[in-house]
mmCIF file of N, CA and C in Angstrom:
data_model
loop_
_atom_site.group_PDB
_atom_site.id
_atom_site.type_symbol
_atom_site.label_atom_id
_atom_site.label_comp_id
_atom_site.label_asym_id
_atom_site.label_seq_id
_atom_site.Cartn_x
_atom_site.Cartn_y
_atom_site.Cartn_z
ATOM 1 N N GLY A 7 -3.751 -16.942 3.033
ATOM 2 C CA GLY A 7 -4.650 -16.757 4.164
ATOM 3 C C GLY A 7 -5.296 -15.389 4.159
ATOM 4 N N ILE A 8 -6.182 -15.184 5.109
ATOM 5 C CA ILE A 8 -6.878 -13.895 5.235
ATOM 6 C C ILE A 8 -5.880 -12.848 5.740
ATOM 7 N N ALA A 9 -5.921 -11.674 5.133
ATOM 8 C CA ALA A 9 -5.033 -10.580 5.545
ATOM 9 C C ALA A 9 -5.382 -10.146 6.965
ATOM 10 N N PRO A 10 -4.391 -10.042 7.858
ATOM 11 C CA PRO A 10 -4.676 -9.572 9.223
ATOM 12 C C PRO A 10 -5.352 -8.200 9.186
ATOM 13 N N ASP A 11 -6.447 -8.071 9.925
ATOM 14 C CA ASP A 11 -7.178 -6.806 9.948
ATOM 15 C C ASP A 11 -6.394 -5.774 10.761
ATOM 16 N N PHE A 12 -6.540 -4.503 10.411
ATOM 17 C CA PHE A 12 -5.927 -3.441 11.206
ATOM 18 C C PHE A 12 -6.720 -2.156 11.020
ATOM 19 N N THR A 13 -6.593 -1.270 11.995
ATOM 20 C CA THR A 13 -7.134 0.077 11.889
ATOM 21 C C THR A 13 -5.997 1.041 12.179
ATOM 22 N N LEU A 14 -5.794 2.020 11.295
ATOM 23 C CA LEU A 14 -4.753 3.016 11.517
ATOM 24 C C LEU A 14 -5.321 4.399 11.223
ATOM 25 N N ARG A 15 -4.685 5.402 11.827
ATOM 26 C CA ARG A 15 -5.061 6.783 11.548
ATOM 27 C C ARG A 15 -4.426 7.203 10.233
ATOM 28 N N THR A 16 -5.169 7.933 9.419
ATOM 29 C CA THR A 16 -4.617 8.440 8.162
ATOM 30 C C THR A 16 -3.967 9.798 8.407
ATOM 31 N N ALA A 17 -3.148 10.215 7.446
ATOM 32 C CA ALA A 17 -2.523 11.535 7.527
ATOM 33 C C ALA A 17 -3.587 12.624 7.610
ATOM 34 N N ALA A 18 -4.779 12.339 7.050
ATOM 35 C CA ALA A 18 -5.865 13.315 7.076
ATOM 36 C C ALA A 18 -6.607 13.308 8.419
ATOM 37 N N GLY A 19 -6.239 12.367 9.308
ATOM 38 C CA GLY A 19 -6.799 12.374 10.662
ATOM 39 C C GLY A 19 -7.966 11.430 10.905
ATOM 40 N N GLN A 20 -8.420 10.678 9.874
ATOM 41 C CA GLN A 20 -9.487 9.715 10.133
ATOM 42 C C GLN A 20 -8.883 8.348 10.426
ATOM 43 N N ASN A 21 -9.719 7.459 11.002
ATOM 44 C CA ASN A 21 -9.291 6.074 11.129
ATOM 45 C C ASN A 21 -9.737 5.308 9.904
ATOM 46 N N LEU A 22 -8.890 4.392 9.443
ATOM 47 C CA LEU A 22 -9.247 3.587 8.293
ATOM 48 C C LEU A 22 -9.003 2.127 8.653
ATOM 49 N N ARG A 23 -10.014 1.291 8.381
ATOM 50 C CA ARG A 23 -9.933 -0.115 8.751
ATOM 51 C C ARG A 23 -9.874 -0.995 7.502
ATOM 52 N N LEU A 24 -8.949 -1.940 7.508
ATOM 53 C CA LEU A 24 -8.787 -2.816 6.351
ATOM 54 C C LEU A 24 -10.067 -3.599 6.049
ATOM 55 N N GLN A 25 -10.659 -4.156 7.082
ATOM 56 C CA GLN A 25 -11.851 -4.997 6.919
ATOM 57 C C GLN A 25 -12.971 -4.279 6.155
ATOM 58 N N GLU A 26 -13.026 -2.958 6.312
ATOM 59 C CA GLU A 26 -14.090 -2.187 5.646
ATOM 60 C C GLU A 26 -13.871 -2.067 4.144
ATOM 61 N N GLN A 27 -12.726 -2.529 3.653
ATOM 62 C CA GLN A 27 -12.438 -2.460 2.212
ATOM 63 C C GLN A 27 -12.839 -3.761 1.494
ATOM 64 N N ARG A 28 -13.419 -4.713 2.245
ATOM 65 C CA ARG A 28 -13.849 -5.988 1.640
ATOM 66 C C ARG A 28 -14.685 -5.730 0.391
ATOM 67 N N GLY A 29 -14.502 -6.601 -0.602
ATOM 68 C CA GLY A 29 -15.250 -6.422 -1.843
ATOM 69 C C GLY A 29 -14.458 -5.633 -2.870
ATOM 70 N N GLN A 30 -13.357 -5.043 -2.436
ATOM 71 C CA GLN A 30 -12.485 -4.334 -3.356
ATOM 72 C C GLN A 30 -11.114 -5.016 -3.370
ATOM 73 N N VAL A 31 -10.355 -4.763 -4.408
ATOM 74 C CA VAL A 31 -8.976 -5.245 -4.455
ATOM 75 C C VAL A 31 -8.122 -4.200 -3.734
ATOM 76 N N VAL A 32 -7.341 -4.655 -2.762
ATOM 77 C CA VAL A 32 -6.580 -3.722 -1.930
ATOM 78 C C VAL A 32 -5.080 -3.952 -2.079
ATOM 79 N N MET A 33 -4.359 -2.871 -2.337
ATOM 80 C CA MET A 33 -2.903 -2.927 -2.294
ATOM 81 C C MET A 33 -2.455 -2.160 -1.062
ATOM 82 N N VAL A 34 -1.656 -2.813 -0.210
ATOM 83 C CA VAL A 34 -1.090 -2.140 0.956
ATOM 84 C C VAL A 34 0.404 -2.000 0.710
ATOM 85 N N ASN A 35 0.860 -0.752 0.651
ATOM 86 C CA ASN A 35 2.270 -0.473 0.377
ATOM 87 C C ASN A 35 2.921 0.062 1.657
ATOM 88 N N PHE A 36 3.843 -0.713 2.219
ATOM 89 C CA PHE A 36 4.562 -0.292 3.421
ATOM 90 C C PHE A 36 5.784 0.504 2.998
ATOM 91 N N TRP A 37 5.935 1.714 3.534
ATOM 92 C CA TRP A 37 7.037 2.576 3.101
ATOM 93 C C TRP A 37 7.572 3.420 4.249
ATOM 94 N N ALA A 38 8.741 4.027 3.993
ATOM 95 C CA ALA A 38 9.383 4.882 4.994
ATOM 96 C C ALA A 38 10.059 6.042 4.273
ATOM 97 N N THR A 39 10.171 7.189 4.951
ATOM 98 C CA THR A 39 10.759 8.363 4.299
ATOM 99 C C THR A 39 12.242 8.160 4.010
ATOM 100 N N TRP A 40 12.924 7.334 4.817
ATOM 101 C CA TRP A 40 14.371 7.134 4.640
ATOM 102 C C TRP A 40 14.702 6.132 3.533
ATOM 103 N N CYS A 41 13.667 5.603 2.911
ATOM 104 C CA CYS A 41 13.855 4.539 1.917
ATOM 105 C C CYS A 41 13.768 5.128 0.509
ATOM 106 N N ALA A 42 14.929 5.174 -0.195
ATOM 107 C CA ALA A 42 14.976 5.780 -1.530
ATOM 108 C C ALA A 42 14.071 5.069 -2.549
ATOM 109 N N PRO A 43 14.066 3.725 -2.601
ATOM 110 C CA PRO A 43 13.184 3.054 -3.560
ATOM 111 C C PRO A 43 11.702 3.365 -3.308
ATOM 112 N N CYS A 44 11.357 3.633 -2.053
ATOM 113 C CA CYS A 44 9.963 3.986 -1.732
ATOM 114 C C CYS A 44 9.573 5.274 -2.462
ATOM 115 N N ARG A 45 10.480 6.256 -2.383
ATOM 116 C CA ARG A 45 10.218 7.544 -3.035
ATOM 117 C C ARG A 45 10.099 7.376 -4.541
ATOM 118 N N GLN A 46 10.959 6.503 -5.076
ATOM 119 C CA GLN A 46 10.998 6.250 -6.506
ATOM 120 C C GLN A 46 9.684 5.612 -6.978
ATOM 121 N N GLU A 47 9.106 4.805 -6.108
ATOM 122 C CA GLU A 47 7.915 4.022 -6.460
ATOM 123 C C GLU A 47 6.628 4.850 -6.399
ATOM 124 N N MET A 48 6.615 5.892 -5.577
ATOM 125 C CA MET A 48 5.379 6.648 -5.313
ATOM 126 C C MET A 48 4.640 7.137 -6.572
ATOM 127 N N PRO A 49 5.339 7.758 -7.540
ATOM 128 C CA PRO A 49 4.619 8.222 -8.736
ATOM 129 C C PRO A 49 3.930 7.076 -9.481
ATOM 130 N N HIS A 50 4.576 5.899 -9.491
ATOM 131 C CA HIS A 50 3.982 4.718 -10.142
ATOM 132 C C HIS A 50 2.725 4.286 -9.394
ATOM 133 N N LEU A 51 2.798 4.314 -8.062
ATOM 134 C CA LEU A 51 1.639 3.918 -7.254
ATOM 135 C C LEU A 51 0.492 4.896 -7.481
ATOM 136 N N ASN A 52 0.813 6.196 -7.537
ATOM 137 C CA ASN A 52 -0.203 7.208 -7.848
ATOM 138 C C ASN A 52 -0.925 6.884 -9.157
ATOM 139 N N ARG A 53 -0.136 6.518 -10.174
ATOM 140 C CA ARG A 53 -0.728 6.223 -11.484
ATOM 141 C C ARG A 53 -1.635 5.001 -11.427
ATOM 142 N N LEU A 54 -1.190 3.961 -10.716
ATOM 143 C CA LEU A 54 -2.018 2.753 -10.582
ATOM 144 C C LEU A 54 -3.322 3.079 -9.863
ATOM 145 N N TYR A 55 -3.216 3.907 -8.828
ATOM 146 C CA TYR A 55 -4.395 4.305 -8.057
ATOM 147 C C TYR A 55 -5.389 5.046 -8.957
ATOM 148 N N ASP A 56 -4.875 6.013 -9.713
ATOM 149 C CA ASP A 56 -5.737 6.790 -10.607
ATOM 150 C C ASP A 56 -6.387 5.906 -11.664
ATOM 151 N N LYS A 57 -5.617 4.938 -12.157
ATOM 152 C CA LYS A 57 -6.071 4.100 -13.258
ATOM 153 C C LYS A 57 -7.188 3.150 -12.830
ATOM 154 N N TYR A 58 -7.085 2.599 -11.620
ATOM 155 C CA TYR A 58 -7.985 1.501 -11.237
ATOM 156 C C TYR A 58 -8.977 1.825 -10.123
ATOM 157 N N ARG A 59 -8.875 3.018 -9.514
ATOM 158 C CA ARG A 59 -9.717 3.228 -8.335
ATOM 159 C C ARG A 59 -11.201 3.239 -8.644
ATOM 160 N N SER A 60 -11.566 3.605 -9.870
ATOM 161 C CA SER A 60 -12.993 3.594 -10.206
ATOM 162 C C SER A 60 -13.490 2.175 -10.513
ATOM 163 N N SER A 61 -12.551 1.207 -10.606
ATOM 164 C CA SER A 61 -12.936 -0.181 -10.888
ATOM 165 C C SER A 61 -12.995 -1.043 -9.632
ATOM 166 N N GLY A 62 -12.854 -0.424 -8.444
ATOM 167 C CA GLY A 62 -12.914 -1.204 -7.215
ATOM 168 C C GLY A 62 -11.549 -1.540 -6.647
ATOM 169 N N PHE A 63 -10.592 -0.612 -6.845
ATOM 170 C CA PHE A 63 -9.235 -0.802 -6.351
ATOM 171 C C PHE A 63 -8.930 0.235 -5.278
ATOM 172 N N VAL A 64 -8.359 -0.226 -4.166
ATOM 173 C CA VAL A 64 -7.993 0.642 -3.050
ATOM 174 C C VAL A 64 -6.490 0.525 -2.821
ATOM 175 N N LEU A 65 -5.825 1.665 -2.659
ATOM 176 C CA LEU A 65 -4.395 1.630 -2.367
ATOM 177 C C LEU A 65 -4.166 2.325 -1.036
ATOM 178 N N LEU A 66 -3.502 1.635 -0.114
ATOM 179 C CA LEU A 66 -3.220 2.195 1.198
ATOM 180 C C LEU A 66 -1.705 2.237 1.390
ATOM 181 N N GLY A 67 -1.173 3.421 1.663
ATOM 182 C CA GLY A 67 0.259 3.551 1.919
ATOM 183 C C GLY A 67 0.493 3.570 3.417
ATOM 184 N N VAL A 68 1.067 2.494 3.951
ATOM 185 C CA VAL A 68 1.301 2.420 5.395
ATOM 186 C C VAL A 68 2.719 2.878 5.692
ATOM 187 N N ASN A 69 2.831 4.015 6.398
ATOM 188 C CA ASN A 69 4.149 4.568 6.685
ATOM 189 C C ASN A 69 4.636 4.114 8.063
ATOM 190 N N VAL A 70 5.905 3.688 8.139
ATOM 191 C CA VAL A 70 6.436 3.134 9.380
ATOM 192 C C VAL A 70 7.444 4.058 10.075
ATOM 193 N N ASP A 71 7.499 5.321 9.669
ATOM 194 C CA ASP A 71 8.406 6.255 10.345
ATOM 195 C C ASP A 71 8.044 6.422 11.812
ATOM 196 N N ASP A 72 9.069 6.689 12.649
ATOM 197 C CA ASP A 72 8.812 6.981 14.059
ATOM 198 C C ASP A 72 8.061 8.304 14.202
ATOM 199 N N ASP A 73 8.354 9.229 13.300
ATOM 200 C CA ASP A 73 7.728 10.555 13.371
ATOM 201 C C ASP A 73 6.804 10.768 12.182
ATOM 202 N N PRO A 74 5.492 10.726 12.424
ATOM 203 C CA PRO A 74 4.519 10.872 11.339
ATOM 204 C C PRO A 74 4.637 12.203 10.607
ATOM 205 N N VAL A 75 5.180 13.229 11.279
ATOM 206 C CA VAL A 75 5.311 14.542 10.655
ATOM 207 C C VAL A 75 6.149 14.445 9.375
ATOM 208 N N ASN A 76 7.245 13.686 9.444
ATOM 209 C CA ASN A 76 8.100 13.478 8.258
ATOM 210 C C ASN A 76 7.328 12.794 7.140
ATOM 211 N N ALA A 77 6.560 11.785 7.521
ATOM 212 C CA ALA A 77 5.798 11.000 6.546
ATOM 213 C C ALA A 77 4.812 11.894 5.809
ATOM 214 N N ILE A 78 4.086 12.706 6.566
ATOM 215 C CA ILE A 78 3.063 13.556 5.976
ATOM 216 C C ILE A 78 3.707 14.602 5.066
ATOM 217 N N ALA A 79 4.853 15.150 5.518
ATOM 218 C CA ALA A 79 5.562 16.153 4.716
ATOM 219 C C ALA A 79 6.016 15.560 3.377
ATOM 220 N N LEU A 80 6.602 14.360 3.410
ATOM 221 C CA LEU A 80 7.098 13.758 2.172
ATOM 222 C C LEU A 80 5.948 13.361 1.252
ATOM 223 N N ALA A 81 4.896 12.803 1.821
ATOM 224 C CA ALA A 81 3.741 12.396 1.008
ATOM 225 C C ALA A 81 3.154 13.623 0.297
ATOM 226 N N THR A 82 3.099 14.748 1.010
ATOM 227 C CA THR A 82 2.591 15.985 0.421
ATOM 228 C C THR A 82 3.510 16.455 -0.703
ATOM 229 N N LYS A 83 4.817 16.420 -0.436
ATOM 230 C CA LYS A 83 5.804 16.861 -1.422
ATOM 231 C C LYS A 83 5.738 15.995 -2.688
ATOM 232 N N LEU A 84 5.522 14.689 -2.510
ATOM 233 C CA LEU A 84 5.475 13.771 -3.651
ATOM 234 C C LEU A 84 4.101 13.753 -4.324
ATOM 235 N N GLY A 85 3.138 14.461 -3.731
ATOM 236 C CA GLY A 85 1.805 14.523 -4.312
ATOM 237 C C GLY A 85 1.055 13.197 -4.245
ATOM 238 N N VAL A 86 1.240 12.469 -3.155
ATOM 239 C CA VAL A 86 0.568 11.174 -2.991
ATOM 240 C C VAL A 86 -0.946 11.387 -2.915
ATOM 241 N N ARG A 87 -1.692 10.663 -3.761
ATOM 242 C CA ARG A 87 -3.136 10.879 -3.849
ATOM 243 C C ARG A 87 -3.952 9.826 -3.109
ATOM 244 N N PHE A 88 -3.311 8.719 -2.728
ATOM 245 C CA PHE A 88 -4.035 7.672 -1.992
ATOM 246 C C PHE A 88 -3.831 7.891 -0.483
ATOM 247 N N PRO A 89 -4.667 7.267 0.357
ATOM 248 C CA PRO A 89 -4.540 7.480 1.806
ATOM 249 C C PRO A 89 -3.186 7.020 2.345
ATOM 250 N N VAL A 90 -2.595 7.845 3.199
ATOM 251 C CA VAL A 90 -1.362 7.481 3.892
ATOM 252 C C VAL A 90 -1.731 7.160 5.334
ATOM 253 N N LEU A 91 -1.437 5.923 5.747
ATOM 254 C CA LEU A 91 -1.757 5.460 7.095
ATOM 255 C C LEU A 91 -0.492 5.468 7.939
ATOM 256 N N LEU A 92 -0.634 5.824 9.222
ATOM 257 C CA LEU A 92 0.529 6.031 10.066
ATOM 258 C C LEU A 92 0.701 4.864 11.044
ATOM 259 N N ASP A 93 1.798 4.139 10.888
ATOM 260 C CA ASP A 93 2.084 2.962 11.711
ATOM 261 C C ASP A 93 3.392 3.179 12.464
ATOM 262 N N ALA A 94 3.464 4.297 13.203
ATOM 263 C CA ALA A 94 4.707 4.648 13.911
ATOM 264 C C ALA A 94 5.104 3.551 14.897
ATOM 265 N N GLU A 95 4.110 2.843 15.443
ATOM 266 C CA GLU A 95 4.428 1.765 16.395
ATOM 267 C C GLU A 95 4.855 0.479 15.693
ATOM 268 N N LYS A 96 4.759 0.455 14.356
ATOM 269 C CA LYS A 96 5.140 -0.704 13.517
ATOM 270 C C LYS A 96 4.330 -1.954 13.844
ATOM 271 N N LYS A 97 3.144 -1.755 14.420
ATOM 272 C CA LYS A 97 2.300 -2.906 14.764
ATOM 273 C C LYS A 97 1.902 -3.662 13.514
ATOM 274 N N VAL A 98 1.486 -2.913 12.505
ATOM 275 C CA VAL A 98 0.940 -3.555 11.312
ATOM 276 C C VAL A 98 2.047 -4.204 10.499
ATOM 277 N N SER A 99 3.187 -3.522 10.368
ATOM 278 C CA SER A 99 4.271 -4.144 9.597
ATOM 279 C C SER A 99 4.758 -5.416 10.292
ATOM 280 N N ARG A 100 4.671 -5.456 11.631
ATOM 281 C CA ARG A 100 5.012 -6.700 12.344
ATOM 282 C C ARG A 100 3.970 -7.788 12.093
ATOM 283 N N GLN A 101 2.679 -7.392 12.117
ATOM 284 C CA GLN A 101 1.603 -8.352 11.834
ATOM 285 C C GLN A 101 1.818 -9.027 10.483
ATOM 286 N N TYR A 102 2.302 -8.237 9.519
ATOM 287 C CA TYR A 102 2.507 -8.754 8.168
ATOM 288 C C TYR A 102 3.922 -9.298 7.985
ATOM 289 N N ASP A 103 4.732 -9.224 9.053
ATOM 290 C CA ASP A 103 6.070 -9.789 9.056
ATOM 291 C C ASP A 103 6.935 -9.187 7.947
ATOM 292 N N LEU A 104 6.935 -7.860 7.864
ATOM 293 C CA LEU A 104 7.657 -7.186 6.790
ATOM 294 C C LEU A 104 8.779 -6.346 7.363
ATOM 295 N N SER A 105 10.009 -6.652 6.968
ATOM 296 C CA SER A 105 11.131 -5.822 7.406
ATOM 297 C C SER A 105 11.692 -5.033 6.233
ATOM 298 N N THR A 106 11.525 -5.547 5.015
ATOM 299 C CA THR A 106 12.034 -4.861 3.830
ATOM 300 C C THR A 106 11.150 -3.662 3.517
ATOM 301 N N MET A 107 11.762 -2.529 3.176
ATOM 302 C CA MET A 107 11.005 -1.370 2.714
ATOM 303 C C MET A 107 11.394 -1.074 1.281
ATOM 304 N N PRO A 108 10.490 -0.798 0.361
ATOM 305 C CA PRO A 108 9.056 -0.966 0.582
ATOM 306 C C PRO A 108 8.674 -2.448 0.513
ATOM 307 N N SER A 109 7.509 -2.754 1.055
ATOM 308 C CA SER A 109 6.899 -4.060 0.818
ATOM 309 C C SER A 109 5.473 -3.804 0.388
ATOM 310 N N THR A 110 5.003 -4.616 -0.555
ATOM 311 C CA THR A 110 3.687 -4.380 -1.127
ATOM 312 C C THR A 110 2.872 -5.661 -1.077
ATOM 313 N N VAL A 111 1.688 -5.551 -0.498
ATOM 314 C CA VAL A 111 0.812 -6.706 -0.311
ATOM 315 C C VAL A 111 -0.445 -6.502 -1.145
ATOM 316 N N LEU A 112 -0.810 -7.504 -1.928
ATOM 317 C CA LEU A 112 -2.045 -7.438 -2.716
ATOM 318 C C LEU A 112 -3.080 -8.368 -2.119
ATOM 319 N N ILE A 113 -4.267 -7.821 -1.878
ATOM 320 C CA ILE A 113 -5.341 -8.532 -1.191
ATOM 321 C C ILE A 113 -6.554 -8.590 -2.109
ATOM 322 N N ASP A 114 -7.165 -9.769 -2.249
ATOM 323 C CA ASP A 114 -8.299 -9.893 -3.172
ATOM 324 C C ASP A 114 -9.608 -9.435 -2.529
ATOM 325 N N ARG A 115 -10.690 -9.481 -3.312
ATOM 326 C CA ARG A 115 -11.982 -8.967 -2.844
ATOM 327 C C ARG A 115 -12.516 -9.709 -1.624
ATOM 328 N N ASP A 116 -12.019 -10.950 -1.422
ATOM 329 C CA ASP A 116 -12.452 -11.741 -0.262
ATOM 330 C C ASP A 116 -11.552 -11.541 0.950
ATOM 331 N N GLY A 117 -10.583 -10.625 0.835
ATOM 332 C CA GLY A 117 -9.724 -10.327 1.981
ATOM 333 C C GLY A 117 -8.539 -11.262 2.129
ATOM 334 N N ARG A 118 -8.222 -12.025 1.082
ATOM 335 C CA ARG A 118 -7.080 -12.946 1.148
ATOM 336 C C ARG A 118 -5.820 -12.310 0.564
ATOM 337 N N VAL A 119 -4.688 -12.548 1.223
ATOM 338 C CA VAL A 119 -3.392 -12.097 0.691
ATOM 339 C C VAL A 119 -3.040 -12.963 -0.509
ATOM 340 N N ARG A 120 -2.842 -12.317 -1.653
ATOM 341 C CA ARG A 120 -2.548 -13.053 -2.882
ATOM 342 C C ARG A 120 -1.113 -12.874 -3.358
ATOM 343 N N GLN A 121 -0.516 -11.714 -3.074
ATOM 344 C CA GLN A 121 0.872 -11.451 -3.507
ATOM 345 C C GLN A 121 1.577 -10.638 -2.438
ATOM 346 N N ILE A 122 2.866 -10.950 -2.242
ATOM 347 C CA ILE A 122 3.707 -10.078 -1.412
ATOM 348 C C ILE A 122 4.978 -9.780 -2.210
ATOM 349 N N HIS A 123 5.268 -8.501 -2.392
ATOM 350 C CA HIS A 123 6.496 -8.090 -3.075
ATOM 351 C C HIS A 123 7.381 -7.397 -2.061
ATOM 352 N N ARG A 124 8.620 -7.848 -1.945
ATOM 353 C CA ARG A 124 9.551 -7.202 -1.011
ATOM 354 C C ARG A 124 10.550 -6.378 -1.808
ATOM 355 N N GLY A 125 10.664 -5.095 -1.436
ATOM 356 C CA GLY A 125 11.577 -4.208 -2.152
ATOM 357 C C GLY A 125 10.917 -3.636 -3.398
ATOM 358 N N TYR A 126 11.638 -2.782 -4.087
ATOM 359 C CA TYR A 126 11.147 -2.224 -5.348
ATOM 360 C C TYR A 126 12.301 -2.091 -6.320
ATOM 361 N N ARG A 127 12.078 -2.546 -7.557
ATOM 362 C CA ARG A 127 13.028 -2.295 -8.648
ATOM 363 C C ARG A 127 12.256 -1.767 -9.839
ATOM 364 N N ASP A 128 12.956 -1.078 -10.729
ATOM 365 C CA ASP A 128 12.330 -0.591 -11.954
ATOM 366 C C ASP A 128 11.547 -1.696 -12.626
ATOM 367 N N GLY A 129 10.327 -1.401 -12.995
ATOM 368 C CA GLY A 129 9.540 -2.378 -13.732
ATOM 369 C C GLY A 129 8.566 -3.153 -12.860
ATOM 370 N N TYR A 130 8.727 -3.097 -11.536
ATOM 371 C CA TYR A 130 7.774 -3.791 -10.649
ATOM 372 C C TYR A 130 6.347 -3.323 -10.908
ATOM 373 N N GLU A 131 6.230 -2.018 -11.267
ATOM 374 C CA GLU A 131 4.865 -1.475 -11.435
ATOM 375 C C GLU A 131 4.119 -2.175 -12.570
ATOM 376 N N LEU A 132 4.857 -2.724 -13.540
ATOM 377 C CA LEU A 132 4.201 -3.470 -14.636
ATOM 378 C C LEU A 132 3.609 -4.770 -14.103
ATOM 379 N N THR A 133 4.348 -5.411 -13.198
ATOM 380 C CA THR A 133 3.854 -6.617 -12.537
ATOM 381 C C THR A 133 2.634 -6.278 -11.691
ATOM 382 N N TYR A 134 2.726 -5.187 -10.911
ATOM 383 C CA TYR A 134 1.587 -4.757 -10.090
ATOM 384 C C TYR A 134 0.357 -4.561 -10.971
ATOM 385 N N ASP A 135 0.558 -3.854 -12.080
ATOM 386 C CA ASP A 135 -0.544 -3.516 -12.983
ATOM 387 C C ASP A 135 -1.269 -4.789 -13.421
ATOM 388 N N GLN A 136 -0.479 -5.773 -13.866
ATOM 389 C CA GLN A 136 -1.051 -7.034 -14.332
ATOM 390 C C GLN A 136 -1.787 -7.759 -13.210
ATOM 391 N N GLN A 137 -1.186 -7.793 -12.028
ATOM 392 C CA GLN A 137 -1.788 -8.515 -10.902
ATOM 393 C C GLN A 137 -3.071 -7.830 -10.424
ATOM 394 N N ILE A 138 -3.077 -6.507 -10.417
ATOM 395 C CA ILE A 138 -4.283 -5.763 -10.027
ATOM 396 C C ILE A 138 -5.405 -6.066 -11.017
ATOM 397 N N ARG A 139 -5.070 -6.023 -12.312
ATOM 398 C CA ARG A 139 -6.063 -6.287 -13.349
ATOM 399 C C ARG A 139 -6.662 -7.681 -13.205
ATOM 400 N N ASP A 140 -5.789 -8.668 -12.951
ATOM 401 C CA ASP A 140 -6.256 -10.050 -12.784
ATOM 402 C C ASP A 140 -7.197 -10.172 -11.585
ATOM 403 N N LEU A 141 -6.834 -9.520 -10.475
ATOM 404 C CA LEU A 141 -7.661 -9.609 -9.268
ATOM 405 C C LEU A 141 -8.991 -8.886 -9.457
ATOM 406 N N LEU A 142 -8.979 -7.772 -10.191
ATOM 407 C CA LEU A 142 -10.228 -7.031 -10.427
ATOM 408 C C LEU A 142 -11.207 -7.862 -11.275
ATOM 409 N N LYS A 143 -10.652 -8.732 -12.147
ATOM 410 C CA LYS A 143 -11.491 -9.544 -13.025
ATOM 411 C C LYS A 143 -12.157 -10.696 -12.282
ATOM 412 N N GLU A 144 -11.605 -11.067 -11.100
ATOM 413 C CA GLU A 144 -12.127 -12.253 -10.393
ATOM 414 C C GLU A 144 -13.542 -12.032 -9.876
#
């Protein structure tokens, strides 16, 4: 189905709306500072973002911490290069029905949810890479 639309404030202070990313392949990564696999995954996500962003790929990191200050501090420390969106109220993670952290949603150029990955294990980034490439080709 169509990915539920949302607007969230970014760590940089702007509002970012999912619907405005139509026409691009979008990965939404839900994460939290207390989640060790999330931290482990960040460098891989950075690499995917760098590799595909010029081909029409958008990566949004939706943080669900109660305190955005922690989220921004960790994202800075980890050198996160993609936008970090703040979902302290957990509205968006509820819309997407995600309790596992991290959870990663892949959305095609038409705004449809195509993949949902719950959790992170070594090697998931290879699957992400392949799925992003396939969606970019569509």
